[in-house]
Amino acid sequence: MVYQSLYRRFRPQTFREVIGQDHLVAALRNAVVEERVGHAYLLSGPRGTGKTSTARILAKALNCIDLSGDGEPCGSCDSCANFEAGNSMDLVELDAASNNNVANIREITANAALGSPGKRKIYLLDEVHMLTAAASNALLKTLEEPPDHVIFVLATTDPQKVLPTIRSRTQHVELTLVAPELLRLHVEQIAKQAELEIDSAAIEYVVEQGSGSVRDTLSALDQVVTAGGIPEHRGSVDALVNAIVAQDLTDSMTAIAETVAAGVDPKDLAYRTTRKLRDVFLAGAGVNSGEATLEELPELAEKAGEMGRAVNVRALELLGQALVDMRQAPDPRLVLDLALVRLFAGTSDPHPVQRSARPSGQTQSSSERPAAQARAVLASAQSTGDGEVVAASSDSSSVAPPPPPPTQATEVDDRPDQVAPVTQTQTQAKGSLELSITEVSKRWEQEVLPSLAARARARFQAATIVTVAEGRVRFELPNETHRERCEQIKSDIETALRDIFEVEVEVELTAAQEEKVQTTAEPKAAVEEEVVDPAEFEANAGTGTTSVDRVLEAFPGAIASGEEDSASR
Ligand SMILES: [Zn+2]
């Protein structure tokens, strides 16, 4: 017997069996019951979340001869049987990724006018954003005047790339990543039905691997079943996360080297590590990302405390960017290695007194200091563009990197220390905002923040009002990096405050006071709270890309909470 993947074997056959997409399923089922199904739907969402399965069920329900009262196909009439056998004439599926030219679409639209055995004929165009411009326009013509019995279901992982004119002709429904609790239940249920021996650790593993995609989750389950257990490199993500938490470059690179040597895709490692660091960050703020179990939370929170918020944020930013860069990189592992080098190059030297005493460019004792070590590796990797330099230093037996060219080392080592400036606005006080700080803070939370655009709201979420006096509101931001970002959109905040309080308000932004760094402190305590890379800011200023954008890009399924245009799409 040919082995059939669990995903195919347990593909949902009714609306009820589609998991995690309740809003979509309810809308379609009602439309079927009330016979007001639209002529065109656009289903968008991450891969493996049920777009094509749902489209097939819709087609089946619309042609079922014995439809149940709640809109579910009966599963036993001739039409349903044909659908389940995959040979119904009422469903035409086209993978637009491989049939993307205008001739493919013309063929479909020409046939669409012809009758078919069932009541309705459904065209399912998968990955519709891959159509060429000419093909999109040919499709648009048909969507403008669809034959009565025809329904188009367009599926895409990237709705932004679908022609706006096509989007506007369709009912657009977004599918979301499936919550881990639902996936856990789903896996348990399938394991039971398929009589698979699988313990709870393996279930956690496949759910984590699936990252919200039903298909990926069941593929991981297939692999675990085939391999007879969780693959041995399972611990690799934890090893890398622990090394990052401990801010140990050598251990980090060793973890990467060992994991890649075990056959793990560096992109997969980077992705899972980023997710874990995200969980750590949220646990540090007392929030469960929804992917951690209750038992894991204390450990994650402890990690958050150990690495500190600044390093955690910086690690997320750099890994998020690495995930984006890795897509096009010929050597994705090098991108990951360099991201970690940059992460540790950004941390301050734990022995500042010794550093200032030694001549720049001297590297004998660099193996003791992750920051100097990382800077040296970064400098030589950047100057030569040679991946071998990095690969060599990931071998724990040769910890000290080759001495970098003196000019590079000087440039990197002598970077001026970052000082947190306090913005002082030298204008006349207006004295018209005569409210208490309590009152202003309250209305800021309840009225001003919700009125801001998504980006401004995200940046100012962490702002605390510290003083209100003489028409000025002073906000404190967690660190200088954050303050600079907020500074860019300060005028938006002033406008919003003016609109709410109906007086002119001046906004001042300060970064939280930094603690004095003790020269005798443990290396971890000496980490700078703000890590500012001027080059990165210049690059960002050009594109307007924020770290939030980059993380969103790296997690295609993620939806920024409160993102304004998501509701109107
Ligand atoms: Zn039926």
Coordinates of C-alpha atoms and ligand atoms in Angstrom, one line a residue:
M1 CA 0.0 0.0 0.0
V2 CA 1.3 3.4 -0.9
Y3 CA 2.0 5.5 2.1
Q4 CA -0.3 8.5 2.3
S5 CA 0.8 11.5 4.4
L6 CA -1.2 12.2 7.5
Y7 CA -2.1 15.6 6.1
R8 CA -3.8 14.0 3.0
R9 CA -5.3 11.2 5.0
F10 CA -6.9 13.5 7.5
R11 CA -7.7 16.4 5.3
P12 CA -11.0 18.0 6.5
Q13 CA -14.0 16.8 4.5
T14 CA -16.6 19.1 6.2
F15 CA -16.7 22.7 7.4
R16 CA -16.8 21.3 10.9
E17 CA -13.4 19.6 10.5
V18 CA -11.6 22.8 9.5
I19 CA -9.7 23.9 12.6
G20 CA -8.9 27.3 13.8
Q21 CA -10.8 29.3 11.1
D22 CA -14.2 29.6 12.8
H23 CA -15.1 33.0 11.3
L24 CA -14.4 31.9 7.7
V25 CA -16.2 28.6 8.1
A26 CA -19.3 30.2 9.7
A27 CA -19.6 32.8 7.0
L28 CA -19.3 30.2 4.2
R29 CA -21.7 27.7 5.8
N30 CA -24.3 30.4 6.3
A31 CA -23.9 31.6 2.7
V32 CA -24.5 28.0 1.6
V33 CA -27.5 27.5 3.8
E34 CA -29.0 30.9 2.8
E35 CA -28.1 30.4 -0.9
R36 CA -26.2 33.7 -1.1
V37 CA -22.8 32.5 -2.0
G38 CA -20.7 35.1 -3.8
H39 CA -19.2 34.8 -7.2
A40 CA -15.6 35.2 -6.1
Y41 CA -13.8 34.7 -2.9
L42 CA -10.2 35.6 -2.0
L43 CA -8.8 33.4 0.7
S44 CA -5.5 34.6 2.0
G45 CA -3.4 33.2 4.8
P46 CA -0.1 31.4 5.7
R47 CA 0.6 28.1 4.1
G48 CA -1.1 25.0 5.5
T49 CA -3.9 26.8 7.2
G50 CA -6.8 25.4 5.2
K51 CA -7.3 27.6 2.2
T52 CA -7.6 24.9 -0.5
S53 CA -9.3 22.5 1.9
T54 CA -12.0 25.1 2.7
A55 CA -12.5 25.9 -1.0
R56 CA -13.0 22.2 -1.8
I57 CA -15.5 21.8 1.0
L58 CA -17.4 24.8 -0.3
A59 CA -17.5 23.3 -3.8
K60 CA -18.7 20.0 -2.3
A61 CA -21.4 21.6 -0.2
L62 CA -22.7 23.7 -3.2
N63 CA -23.1 20.6 -5.3
C64 CA -24.3 18.2 -2.6
I65 CA -27.7 16.6 -3.4
D66 CA -28.5 16.0 0.3
L67 CA -27.1 19.0 2.1
S68 CA -27.7 18.9 5.8
G69 CA -29.6 21.8 7.5
D70 CA -26.4 23.4 8.8
G71 CA -24.8 23.6 5.4
E72 CA -22.5 20.6 5.7
P73 CA -22.1 18.3 2.7
C74 CA -23.6 14.8 3.3
G75 CA -20.5 13.0 2.2
S76 CA -22.4 10.1 0.7
C77 CA -24.3 11.3 -2.4
D78 CA -22.8 10.8 -5.9
S79 CA -21.5 14.3 -6.1
C80 CA -19.9 14.1 -2.6
A81 CA -18.4 10.8 -3.5
N82 CA -16.9 12.2 -6.7
F83 CA -15.4 15.1 -4.7
E84 CA -13.9 12.8 -2.1
A85 CA -12.4 10.6 -4.8
G86 CA -10.9 13.8 -6.3
N87 CA -12.6 13.4 -9.7
S88 CA -15.5 15.8 -9.6
M89 CA -16.1 17.7 -12.8
D90 CA -17.5 20.6 -10.8
L91 CA -14.2 21.6 -9.3
V92 CA -11.4 22.9 -11.5
E93 CA -8.1 23.5 -9.6
L94 CA -5.3 25.4 -11.1
D95 CA -1.9 26.1 -9.5
A96 CA -1.3 29.6 -10.6
A97 CA 2.4 29.3 -9.6
S98 CA 3.0 26.9 -12.5
N99 CA 0.2 28.0 -14.8
N100 CA 0.6 31.7 -14.6
N101 CA 0.3 32.9 -18.2
V102 CA -2.6 34.5 -20.0
A103 CA -3.2 31.3 -22.1
N104 CA -3.9 29.3 -19.0
I105 CA -6.5 31.8 -17.8
R106 CA -8.1 32.2 -21.2
E107 CA -8.6 28.4 -21.3
I108 CA -10.3 28.5 -18.0
T109 CA -12.5 31.5 -18.7
A110 CA -13.5 30.0 -22.1
N111 CA -14.6 26.8 -20.4
A112 CA -16.3 28.6 -17.5
A113 CA -19.2 29.5 -19.8
L114 CA -19.9 25.9 -20.6
G115 CA -22.2 23.9 -18.3
S116 CA -21.1 21.2 -15.9
P117 CA -22.9 18.2 -14.3
G118 CA -23.5 19.8 -10.9
K119 CA -25.4 22.9 -9.8
R120 CA -22.3 25.1 -9.5
K121 CA -18.9 25.0 -11.0
I122 CA -16.0 26.1 -8.8
Y123 CA -12.7 27.3 -10.0
L124 CA -10.0 27.2 -7.4
L125 CA -6.9 29.2 -8.4
D126 CA -4.1 28.6 -5.9
E127 CA -1.2 31.1 -5.4
V128 CA -3.1 33.6 -7.5
H129 CA -0.6 36.3 -6.8
M130 CA 1.8 34.5 -9.1
L131 CA -0.3 35.3 -12.2
T132 CA 1.4 37.5 -14.8
A133 CA -0.1 41.0 -15.3
A134 CA -1.8 39.8 -18.6
A135 CA -3.2 36.7 -16.9
S136 CA -4.5 38.8 -14.0
N137 CA -6.3 41.2 -16.4
A138 CA -7.8 38.3 -18.3
L139 CA -9.1 36.9 -14.9
L140 CA -10.4 40.3 -14.0
K141 CA -12.5 40.5 -17.1
T142 CA -14.2 37.2 -16.1
L143 CA -14.7 38.3 -12.5
E144 CA -16.4 41.4 -13.8
E145 CA -19.1 39.4 -15.6
P146 CA -19.0 35.8 -14.2
P147 CA -21.3 33.2 -15.7
D148 CA -24.2 32.6 -13.3
H149 CA -23.3 29.1 -12.1
V150 CA -19.6 29.8 -11.7
I151 CA -17.8 30.6 -8.5
F152 CA -14.1 31.6 -8.3
V153 CA -12.1 30.9 -5.2
L154 CA -8.7 32.5 -5.3
A155 CA -6.2 31.5 -2.7
T156 CA -3.0 33.2 -1.9
T157 CA -0.3 33.5 0.7
D158 CA 0.4 37.0 -0.4
P159 CA -2.8 39.1 -0.9
Q160 CA -0.8 42.3 -1.3
K161 CA 0.6 41.0 -4.6
V162 CA -2.9 40.4 -6.0
L163 CA -4.1 43.1 -8.3
P164 CA -6.2 45.6 -6.2
T165 CA -8.9 45.5 -8.9
I166 CA -9.1 41.7 -8.5
R167 CA -9.2 42.0 -4.7
S168 CA -12.0 44.5 -4.9
R169 CA -14.1 42.1 -7.0
T170 CA -13.9 39.4 -4.4
Q171 CA -15.0 38.7 -0.8
H172 CA -11.6 38.7 0.9
V173 CA -11.3 36.4 3.9
E174 CA -8.1 36.1 5.9
L175 CA -7.1 32.8 7.4
T176 CA -4.9 32.9 10.4
L177 CA -2.2 30.7 11.9
V178 CA -3.8 28.1 14.1
A179 CA -3.4 28.4 17.9
P180 CA -1.1 25.8 19.5
E181 CA -3.8 24.5 21.8
L182 CA -6.0 23.6 18.8
L183 CA -3.1 22.0 17.0
R184 CA -2.2 20.0 20.1
L185 CA -5.8 18.7 20.3
H186 CA -5.8 18.0 16.6
V187 CA -2.5 16.0 16.8
E188 CA -3.8 14.0 19.7
Q189 CA -7.0 13.2 17.9
I190 CA -5.2 12.1 14.7
A191 CA -2.7 10.1 16.7
K192 CA -5.6 8.3 18.3
Q193 CA -7.5 7.7 15.0
A194 CA -4.3 6.5 13.2
E195 CA -3.3 4.4 16.3
L196 CA 0.1 6.1 16.6
E197 CA 2.2 5.7 19.7
I198 CA 3.2 9.2 20.6
D199 CA 4.1 10.8 23.9
S200 CA 3.3 14.4 25.1
A201 CA 6.9 15.6 24.4
A202 CA 6.6 14.5 20.8
I203 CA 3.3 16.3 20.5
E204 CA 4.8 19.5 21.9
Y205 CA 7.7 19.0 19.4
V206 CA 5.4 18.7 16.3
V207 CA 3.2 21.6 17.4
E208 CA 6.3 23.7 17.8
Q209 CA 7.6 22.6 14.4
G210 CA 4.3 23.3 12.8
S211 CA 4.3 27.0 13.9
G212 CA 0.6 27.4 13.4
S213 CA 0.3 25.5 10.1
V214 CA -1.8 22.4 10.1
R215 CA 0.1 21.0 7.2
D216 CA 3.5 21.6 8.7
T217 CA 2.4 20.2 12.0
L218 CA 1.2 17.0 10.4
S219 CA 4.4 16.7 8.3
A220 CA 6.4 17.0 11.5
L221 CA 4.2 14.2 13.0
D222 CA 4.9 12.1 9.9
Q223 CA 8.6 12.6 10.4
V224 CA 8.5 11.8 14.1
V225 CA 6.5 8.6 13.4
T226 CA 8.9 7.6 10.6
A227 CA 12.0 8.3 12.7
G228 CA 10.5 6.6 15.7
G229 CA 10.8 9.6 17.9
I230 CA 11.9 13.2 18.2
P231 CA 15.0 13.9 16.1
E232 CA 18.2 14.1 18.1
H233 CA 19.0 17.7 17.1
R234 CA 15.9 18.7 19.0
G235 CA 18.0 20.2 21.7
S236 CA 19.8 22.5 19.3
V237 CA 17.4 25.4 19.6
D238 CA 17.7 25.3 23.3
A239 CA 21.5 25.2 23.1
L240 CA 21.6 28.2 20.9
V241 CA 19.0 30.1 23.0
N242 CA 21.0 29.3 26.2
A243 CA 24.2 30.5 24.6
I244 CA 22.5 33.8 23.5
V245 CA 21.1 34.2 27.0
A246 CA 24.6 33.7 28.5
Q247 CA 25.9 36.0 25.8
D248 CA 28.6 33.5 24.8
L249 CA 29.6 33.9 21.2
T250 CA 31.7 30.7 21.1
D251 CA 28.9 28.6 22.5
S252 CA 26.4 30.2 20.1
M253 CA 28.5 29.5 17.1
T254 CA 29.3 26.0 18.3
A255 CA 25.5 25.4 18.7
I256 CA 25.0 26.6 15.1
A257 CA 27.8 24.5 13.8
E258 CA 26.6 21.3 15.5
T259 CA 23.0 21.8 14.5
V260 CA 23.8 22.5 10.8
A261 CA 26.2 19.5 10.8
A262 CA 23.3 17.4 12.0
G263 CA 21.4 18.3 8.9
V264 CA 19.1 21.1 10.2
D265 CA 18.4 24.0 7.8
P266 CA 20.0 27.1 9.2
K267 CA 16.8 29.1 8.3
D268 CA 14.8 26.7 10.4
L269 CA 17.2 27.0 13.3
A270 CA 17.1 30.8 13.1
Y271 CA 13.3 30.8 12.9
R272 CA 12.8 28.6 15.9
T273 CA 15.4 30.4 17.9
T274 CA 13.7 33.7 17.1
R275 CA 10.4 32.4 18.2
K276 CA 11.9 31.1 21.4
L277 CA 13.6 34.5 22.1
R278 CA 10.2 36.1 21.5
D279 CA 8.7 33.8 24.1
V280 CA 11.5 34.7 26.5
F281 CA 10.9 38.4 25.9
L282 CA 7.1 38.1 26.6
A283 CA 7.6 35.8 29.6
G284 CA 9.9 38.5 31.0
A285 CA 7.0 40.9 30.8
G286 CA 4.7 38.4 32.4
V287 CA 2.9 37.5 29.1
N288 CA 2.5 34.1 27.6
S289 CA 3.1 34.1 23.9
G290 CA 0.5 31.4 23.6
E291 CA 3.2 28.9 22.5
A292 CA 4.8 28.2 25.8
T293 CA 3.3 25.8 28.3
L294 CA 2.5 26.9 31.8
E295 CA 5.4 24.8 33.1
E296 CA 7.9 26.5 30.8
L297 CA 7.0 30.1 31.8
P298 CA 9.1 30.4 35.0
E299 CA 12.1 29.2 33.1
L300 CA 11.5 31.6 30.2
A301 CA 11.1 34.5 32.6
E302 CA 14.3 33.5 34.3
K303 CA 16.1 33.6 31.0
A304 CA 14.6 37.0 30.3
G305 CA 16.0 38.3 33.6
E306 CA 19.4 36.8 32.9
M307 CA 19.9 38.3 29.4
G308 CA 18.2 41.7 30.1
R309 CA 15.6 43.4 28.0
A310 CA 18.1 45.4 25.8
V311 CA 20.0 42.3 24.7
N312 CA 16.7 40.4 24.2
V313 CA 15.3 43.1 21.9
R314 CA 18.6 43.5 20.0
A315 CA 18.7 39.7 19.5
L316 CA 15.2 39.7 18.1
E317 CA 16.0 42.6 15.8
L318 CA 19.1 41.0 14.4
L319 CA 17.7 37.5 14.1
G320 CA 14.5 39.0 12.5
Q321 CA 16.7 40.8 9.9
A322 CA 18.8 37.6 9.4
L323 CA 15.6 35.6 8.6
V324 CA 14.8 38.1 5.9
D325 CA 18.3 38.2 4.6
M326 CA 18.7 34.4 4.6
R327 CA 16.0 34.0 2.0
Q328 CA 18.3 35.3 -0.7
A329 CA 21.6 34.4 0.7
P330 CA 23.8 31.8 -1.0
D331 CA 25.1 30.7 2.4
P332 CA 22.2 31.2 4.9
R333 CA 24.4 29.9 7.8
L334 CA 26.9 32.7 7.3
V335 CA 24.0 35.2 7.7
L336 CA 23.0 33.6 11.0
D337 CA 26.6 33.5 12.2
L338 CA 27.1 37.1 11.4
A339 CA 23.9 38.1 13.1
L340 CA 25.2 36.7 16.4
V341 CA 28.6 38.3 15.9
R342 CA 26.8 41.6 15.5
L343 CA 24.7 40.9 18.6
F344 CA 27.8 40.4 20.7
A345 CA 29.8 43.1 19.0
G346 CA 27.1 45.5 20.2
T347 CA 27.5 44.6 23.9
S348 CA 30.0 46.6 25.9
D349 CA 33.4 45.4 26.9
P350 CA 33.2 43.9 30.4
H351 CA 36.6 45.2 31.2
P352 CA 36.4 48.9 30.2
V353 CA 39.4 50.0 32.2
Q354 CA 41.7 47.3 30.8
R355 CA 40.5 48.1 27.3
S356 CA 41.2 51.8 27.5
A357 CA 44.7 51.0 28.8
R358 CA 45.7 48.7 26.0
P359 CA 46.6 49.9 22.5
S360 CA 43.8 49.5 20.0
G361 CA 44.3 46.6 17.6
Q362 CA 45.8 44.3 20.2
T363 CA 43.9 41.1 20.4
Q364 CA 45.8 38.6 22.6
S365 CA 43.2 38.4 25.3
S366 CA 40.2 38.7 23.1
S367 CA 39.1 35.2 23.7
E368 CA 38.1 36.3 27.3
R369 CA 35.8 39.0 26.1
P370 CA 32.9 38.1 23.8
A371 CA 32.4 41.7 22.7
A372 CA 35.9 42.3 21.6
Q373 CA 36.1 38.8 20.1
A374 CA 32.9 39.4 18.2
R375 CA 34.0 42.8 16.9
A376 CA 37.3 41.3 15.7
V377 CA 35.5 38.5 13.9
L378 CA 33.0 40.9 12.4
A379 CA 35.7 43.2 11.2
S380 CA 37.7 40.5 9.5
A381 CA 34.6 38.9 8.0
Q382 CA 33.5 42.3 6.6
S383 CA 36.9 43.1 5.3
T384 CA 37.4 39.8 3.5
G385 CA 33.8 38.7 2.9
D386 CA 35.1 35.3 3.6
G387 CA 32.9 32.8 5.5
E388 CA 35.8 30.6 6.5
V389 CA 36.9 33.1 9.1
V390 CA 33.7 32.8 10.9
A391 CA 33.5 29.0 10.4
A392 CA 37.0 28.7 12.0
S393 CA 36.0 30.6 15.1
S394 CA 33.0 28.5 15.7
D395 CA 35.3 25.6 16.5
S396 CA 35.6 25.7 20.2
S397 CA 39.2 24.5 20.1
S398 CA 40.4 27.6 18.4
V399 CA 38.6 30.3 20.2
A400 CA 40.8 33.3 19.4
P401 CA 40.0 34.7 16.0
P402 CA 42.8 35.6 13.6
P403 CA 44.0 39.2 14.3
P404 CA 42.0 41.5 12.1
P405 CA 43.7 44.2 9.9
P406 CA 44.7 47.0 12.3
T407 CA 42.6 49.6 10.5
Q408 CA 39.5 47.6 10.8
A409 CA 40.0 46.8 14.5
T410 CA 40.7 50.4 15.3
E411 CA 37.6 51.5 13.6
V412 CA 35.4 49.0 15.3
D413 CA 37.0 49.2 18.8
D414 CA 37.2 52.9 19.0
R415 CA 33.6 53.5 18.3
P416 CA 32.5 56.2 20.7
D417 CA 30.4 55.2 23.7
Q418 CA 26.8 56.0 23.4
V419 CA 25.4 58.7 25.7
A420 CA 21.8 59.1 26.3
P421 CA 20.9 62.7 25.5
V422 CA 17.9 64.3 27.1
T423 CA 15.9 66.4 24.8
Q424 CA 15.4 69.9 26.1
T425 CA 13.0 72.0 24.2
Q426 CA 14.0 75.6 24.5
T427 CA 10.6 77.2 23.8
Q428 CA 8.4 79.4 25.9
A429 CA 6.0 77.6 28.2
K430 CA 2.4 78.0 27.3
G431 CA 0.9 77.0 30.6
S432 CA -2.5 76.1 29.0
L433 CA -2.5 72.4 29.8
E434 CA -3.5 72.6 33.4
L435 CA -4.2 69.0 34.2
S436 CA -2.6 66.7 36.8
I437 CA -0.2 64.0 35.6
T438 CA -2.7 61.4 36.8
E439 CA -5.4 62.9 34.6
V440 CA -3.2 63.3 31.6
S441 CA -1.8 59.7 32.0
K442 CA -5.3 58.3 32.2
R443 CA -6.6 60.1 29.1
W444 CA -3.3 59.2 27.3
E445 CA -4.1 55.5 27.9
Q446 CA -7.8 55.7 27.2
E447 CA -8.0 58.2 24.4
V448 CA -4.8 59.3 22.9
L449 CA -3.0 56.0 22.5
P450 CA -6.0 54.3 20.8
S451 CA -6.3 57.2 18.4
L452 CA -2.8 56.9 17.1
A453 CA -1.8 55.2 13.9
A454 CA -0.5 51.6 14.3
R455 CA 3.2 52.5 14.1
A456 CA 3.0 55.4 16.5
R457 CA 0.9 53.4 18.9
A458 CA 3.4 50.5 18.8
R459 CA 6.3 52.9 19.5
F460 CA 4.7 54.8 22.3
Q461 CA 3.2 51.8 24.0
A462 CA 6.2 51.6 26.2
A463 CA 6.3 55.4 27.0
T464 CA 5.6 56.6 30.5
I465 CA 4.5 60.1 31.2
V466 CA 6.9 61.4 33.9
T467 CA 6.0 65.1 34.1
V468 CA 3.3 67.4 33.0
A469 CA 4.0 71.1 33.4
E470 CA 3.5 74.4 31.6
G471 CA 2.0 72.9 28.4
R472 CA 4.7 70.2 28.2
V473 CA 4.3 66.5 28.6
R474 CA 7.5 64.6 29.1
F475 CA 7.6 60.9 28.2
E476 CA 10.2 58.5 29.3
L477 CA 11.2 55.7 26.9
P478 CA 12.9 52.5 28.0
N479 CA 16.2 53.3 26.2
E480 CA 17.9 55.7 23.8
T481 CA 17.3 53.5 20.8
H482 CA 13.6 53.6 21.5
R483 CA 13.7 57.3 22.2
E484 CA 15.2 58.1 18.9
R485 CA 12.5 56.1 17.1
C486 CA 9.8 58.0 19.0
E487 CA 11.5 61.3 18.3
Q488 CA 10.9 60.8 14.5
I489 CA 7.2 60.8 15.0
K490 CA 7.0 63.3 17.9
S491 CA 4.9 65.8 16.0
D492 CA 2.2 63.1 15.4
I493 CA 1.9 62.7 19.2
E494 CA 1.7 66.5 19.7
T495 CA -1.1 66.7 17.1
A496 CA -2.9 63.8 18.8
L497 CA -2.6 65.4 22.3
R498 CA -3.8 68.7 20.9
D499 CA -6.8 67.1 19.4
I500 CA -7.8 65.3 22.6
F501 CA -6.9 68.1 25.2
E502 CA -7.8 70.9 22.8
V503 CA -4.7 72.9 23.7
E504 CA -1.2 73.2 22.3
V505 CA 1.0 70.6 23.9
E506 CA 4.7 70.2 23.6
V507 CA 6.2 66.7 23.8
E508 CA 9.6 65.9 25.3
L509 CA 11.2 62.5 25.1
T510 CA 13.8 61.2 27.5
A511 CA 15.5 57.8 27.8
A512 CA 15.3 56.0 31.1
Q513 CA 18.2 56.8 33.4
E514 CA 21.0 54.3 33.0
E515 CA 22.6 52.6 36.0
K516 CA 26.2 53.3 36.6
V517 CA 28.4 50.5 35.3
Q518 CA 30.6 49.1 37.9
T519 CA 34.0 48.2 36.7
T520 CA 34.1 45.2 39.1
A521 CA 30.7 43.9 38.0
E522 CA 30.1 40.6 36.4
P523 CA 30.3 40.8 32.6
K524 CA 26.6 40.4 32.2
A525 CA 25.9 43.4 34.5
A526 CA 28.1 45.6 32.3
V527 CA 26.0 45.2 29.2
E528 CA 24.9 48.6 27.9
E529 CA 21.2 49.1 28.1
E530 CA 21.2 50.7 24.7
V531 CA 23.0 49.4 21.8
V532 CA 22.9 51.8 19.0
D533 CA 24.3 51.0 15.6
P534 CA 24.5 54.3 13.6
A535 CA 24.8 52.5 10.3
E536 CA 21.6 50.6 11.0
F537 CA 19.7 53.8 11.7
E538 CA 20.9 55.4 8.5
A539 CA 19.8 52.3 6.6
N540 CA 16.4 52.4 8.3
A541 CA 15.9 56.1 7.8
G542 CA 16.1 55.5 4.0
T543 CA 13.5 52.7 3.8
G544 CA 11.3 53.6 6.8
T545 CA 11.6 50.0 7.9
T546 CA 11.1 49.4 11.6
S547 CA 12.1 46.4 13.6
V548 CA 8.4 45.6 13.8
D549 CA 8.2 45.6 10.0
R550 CA 11.1 43.3 9.8
V551 CA 9.7 40.9 12.4
L552 CA 6.4 40.9 10.5
E553 CA 8.2 40.2 7.3
A554 CA 10.1 37.4 9.0
F555 CA 6.9 35.9 10.4
P556 CA 4.6 36.0 7.3
G557 CA 1.6 34.8 9.3
A558 CA 1.9 37.3 12.1
I559 CA -0.6 40.2 12.2
A560 CA 0.5 43.2 14.1
S561 CA -2.1 43.7 16.7
G562 CA -4.2 46.7 15.9
E563 CA -2.7 47.1 12.4
E564 CA -5.2 49.5 11.0
D565 CA -5.5 48.4 7.4
S566 CA -6.0 44.7 8.2
A567 CA -9.6 45.2 8.9
S568 CA -10.3 47.0 5.7
R569 CA -8.5 44.7 3.4
Ligands
ZN1 ZN -23.6 15.0 -0.7

